[in-house]
Backbone as CSV, one residue per row, in Angstrom:
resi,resn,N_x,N_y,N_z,CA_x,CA_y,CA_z,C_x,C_y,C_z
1,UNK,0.853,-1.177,0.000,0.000,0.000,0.000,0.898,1.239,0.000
2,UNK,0.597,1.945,-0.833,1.315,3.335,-1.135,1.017,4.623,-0.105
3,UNK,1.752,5.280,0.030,1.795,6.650,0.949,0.464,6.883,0.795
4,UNK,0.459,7.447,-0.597,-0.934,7.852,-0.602,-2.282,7.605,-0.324
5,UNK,-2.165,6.475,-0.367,-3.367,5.375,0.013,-3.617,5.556,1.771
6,UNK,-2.405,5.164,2.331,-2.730,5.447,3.946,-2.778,6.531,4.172
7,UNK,-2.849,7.419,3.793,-2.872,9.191,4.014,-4.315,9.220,4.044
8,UNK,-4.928,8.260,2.808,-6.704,8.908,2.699,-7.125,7.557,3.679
9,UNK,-6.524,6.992,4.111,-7.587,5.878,5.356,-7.112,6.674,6.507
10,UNK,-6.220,7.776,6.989,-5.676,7.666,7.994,-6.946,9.337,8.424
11,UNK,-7.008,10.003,7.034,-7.875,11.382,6.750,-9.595,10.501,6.873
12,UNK,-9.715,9.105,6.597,-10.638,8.851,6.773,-11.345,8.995,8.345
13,UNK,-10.628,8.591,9.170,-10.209,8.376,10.574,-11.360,9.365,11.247
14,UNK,-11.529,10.561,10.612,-11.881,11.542,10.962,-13.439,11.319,10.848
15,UNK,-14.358,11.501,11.606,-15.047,10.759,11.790,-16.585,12.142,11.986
16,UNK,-17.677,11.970,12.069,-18.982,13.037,12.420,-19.237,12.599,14.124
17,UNK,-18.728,12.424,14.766,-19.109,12.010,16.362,-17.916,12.394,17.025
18,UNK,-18.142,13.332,17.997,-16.429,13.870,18.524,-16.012,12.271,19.212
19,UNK,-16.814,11.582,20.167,-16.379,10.573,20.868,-15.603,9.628,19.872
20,UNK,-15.974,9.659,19.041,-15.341,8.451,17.695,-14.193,8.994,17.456
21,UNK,-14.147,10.237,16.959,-12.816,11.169,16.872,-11.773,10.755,17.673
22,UNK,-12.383,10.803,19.131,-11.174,11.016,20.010,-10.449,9.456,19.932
23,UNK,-11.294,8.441,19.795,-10.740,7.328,20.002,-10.022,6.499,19.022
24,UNK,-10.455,6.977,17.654,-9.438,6.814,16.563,-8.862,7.846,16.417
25,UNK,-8.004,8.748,17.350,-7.511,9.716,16.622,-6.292,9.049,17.565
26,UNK,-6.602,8.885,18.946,-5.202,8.043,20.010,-5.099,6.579,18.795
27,UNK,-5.476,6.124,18.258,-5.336,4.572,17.575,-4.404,5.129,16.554
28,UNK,-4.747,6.228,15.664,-3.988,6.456,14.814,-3.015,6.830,14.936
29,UNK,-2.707,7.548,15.649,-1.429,8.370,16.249,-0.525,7.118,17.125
30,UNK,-1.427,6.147,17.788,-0.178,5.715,18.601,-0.035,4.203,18.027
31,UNK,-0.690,3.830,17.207,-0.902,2.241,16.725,-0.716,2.285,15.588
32,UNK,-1.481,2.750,14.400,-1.702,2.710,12.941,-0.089,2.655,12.421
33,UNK,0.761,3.934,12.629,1.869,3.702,11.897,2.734,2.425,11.368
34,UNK,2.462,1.496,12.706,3.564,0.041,12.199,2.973,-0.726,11.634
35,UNK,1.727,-0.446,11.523,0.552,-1.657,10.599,1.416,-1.995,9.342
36,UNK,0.931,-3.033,9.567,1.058,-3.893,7.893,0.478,-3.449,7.228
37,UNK,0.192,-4.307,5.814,-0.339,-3.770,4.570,-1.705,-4.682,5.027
38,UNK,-1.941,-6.284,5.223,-2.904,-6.528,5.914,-3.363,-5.500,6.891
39,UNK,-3.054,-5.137,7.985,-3.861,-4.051,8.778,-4.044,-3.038,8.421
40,UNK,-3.409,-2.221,7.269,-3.831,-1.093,6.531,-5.619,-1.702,6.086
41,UNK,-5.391,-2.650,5.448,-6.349,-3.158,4.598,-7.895,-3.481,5.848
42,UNK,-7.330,-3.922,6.918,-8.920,-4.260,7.822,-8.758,-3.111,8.399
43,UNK,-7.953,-2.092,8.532,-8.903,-0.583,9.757,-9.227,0.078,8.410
44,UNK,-8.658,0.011,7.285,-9.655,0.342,5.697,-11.138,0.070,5.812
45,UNK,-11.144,-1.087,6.058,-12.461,-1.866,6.119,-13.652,-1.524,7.083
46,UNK,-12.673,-1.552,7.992,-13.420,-1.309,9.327,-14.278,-0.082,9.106
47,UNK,-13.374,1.159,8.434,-13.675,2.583,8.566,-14.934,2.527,7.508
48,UNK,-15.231,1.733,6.745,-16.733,1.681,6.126,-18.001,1.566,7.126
49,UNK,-17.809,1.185,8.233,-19.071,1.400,8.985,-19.297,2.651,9.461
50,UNK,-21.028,2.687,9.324,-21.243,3.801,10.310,-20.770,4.618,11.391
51,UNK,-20.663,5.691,11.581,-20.407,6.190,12.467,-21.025,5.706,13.600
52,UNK,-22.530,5.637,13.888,-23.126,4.870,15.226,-22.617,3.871,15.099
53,UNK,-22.585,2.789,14.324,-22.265,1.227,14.246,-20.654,0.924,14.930
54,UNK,-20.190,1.785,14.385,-19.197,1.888,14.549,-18.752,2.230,16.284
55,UNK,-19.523,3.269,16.397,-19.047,3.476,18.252,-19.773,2.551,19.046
56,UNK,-20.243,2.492,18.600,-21.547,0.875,19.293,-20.409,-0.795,19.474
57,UNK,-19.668,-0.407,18.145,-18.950,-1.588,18.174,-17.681,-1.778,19.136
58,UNK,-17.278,-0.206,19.090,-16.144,0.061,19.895,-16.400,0.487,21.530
59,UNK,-17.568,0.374,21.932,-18.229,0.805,23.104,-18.881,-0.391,24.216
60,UNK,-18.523,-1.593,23.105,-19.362,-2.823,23.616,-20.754,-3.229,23.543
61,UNK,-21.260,-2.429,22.939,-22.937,-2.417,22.776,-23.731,-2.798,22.122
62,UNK,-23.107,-3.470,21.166,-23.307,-4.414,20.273,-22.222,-5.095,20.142
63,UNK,-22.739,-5.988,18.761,-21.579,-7.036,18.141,-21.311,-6.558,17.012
64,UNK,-20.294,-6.640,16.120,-19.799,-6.130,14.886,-20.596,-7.760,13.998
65,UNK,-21.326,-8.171,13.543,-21.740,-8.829,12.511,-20.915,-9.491,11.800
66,UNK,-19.961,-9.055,11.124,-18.589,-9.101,10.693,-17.262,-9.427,11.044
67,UNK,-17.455,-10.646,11.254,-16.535,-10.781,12.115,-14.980,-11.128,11.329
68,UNK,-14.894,-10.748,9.962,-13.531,-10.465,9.744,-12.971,-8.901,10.250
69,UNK,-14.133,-8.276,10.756,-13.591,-6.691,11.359,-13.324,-6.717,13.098
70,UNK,-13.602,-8.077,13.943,-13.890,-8.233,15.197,-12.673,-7.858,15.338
71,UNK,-11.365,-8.241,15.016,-10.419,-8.301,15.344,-9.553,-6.930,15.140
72,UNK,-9.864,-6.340,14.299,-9.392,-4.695,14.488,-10.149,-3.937,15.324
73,UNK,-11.912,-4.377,15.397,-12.278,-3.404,16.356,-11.951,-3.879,17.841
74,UNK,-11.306,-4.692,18.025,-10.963,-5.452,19.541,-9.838,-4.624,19.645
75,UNK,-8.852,-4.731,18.994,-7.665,-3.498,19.050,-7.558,-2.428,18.760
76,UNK,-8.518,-1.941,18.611,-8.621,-0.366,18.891,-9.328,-0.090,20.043
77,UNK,-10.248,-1.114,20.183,-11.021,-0.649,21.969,-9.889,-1.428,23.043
78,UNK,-9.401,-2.195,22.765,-8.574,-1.902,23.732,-6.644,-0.737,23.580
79,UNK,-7.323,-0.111,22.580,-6.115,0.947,22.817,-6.606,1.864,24.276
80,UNK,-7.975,2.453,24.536,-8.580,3.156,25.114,-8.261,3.694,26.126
């Protein structure tokens, strides 16, 4: 995966819910950089859900459905 490519998942990050913000913004800053090209590719993935779905998933309040994404959203809630 090219510079450019993680630049627009990393600008994706940025999120319409400040609480979502804050918690991928510590993931990105202190985790994202050493990712692989696989983990580029599932917090890519991941970042297609909803914004609610999404903090729901990272909040415990649901289940992610998807469970090829369980495993990135498990490591980002426990960056927290």
């Amino acid at each position: 995966m090219d510079e450019v490519e993680k630049k627009r998942i990393v600008w994706r990050s940025r999120r319409g819910l400040l609480e979502l913000d804050i918690q991928l913004e510590r993931f990105v800053r202190d985790v994202v950089p050493g990712f692989s090209d696989a983990e580029w590719l599932a917090y890519s993935q991941m970042l297609l859900l909803s914004d609610n779905d999404l903090l729901d998933y990272l909040n415990g309040k649901a289940q992610c459905p998807d469970q090829g994404l369980v495993p990135m959203i498990e490591r980002v809630r426990a960056q927290r």
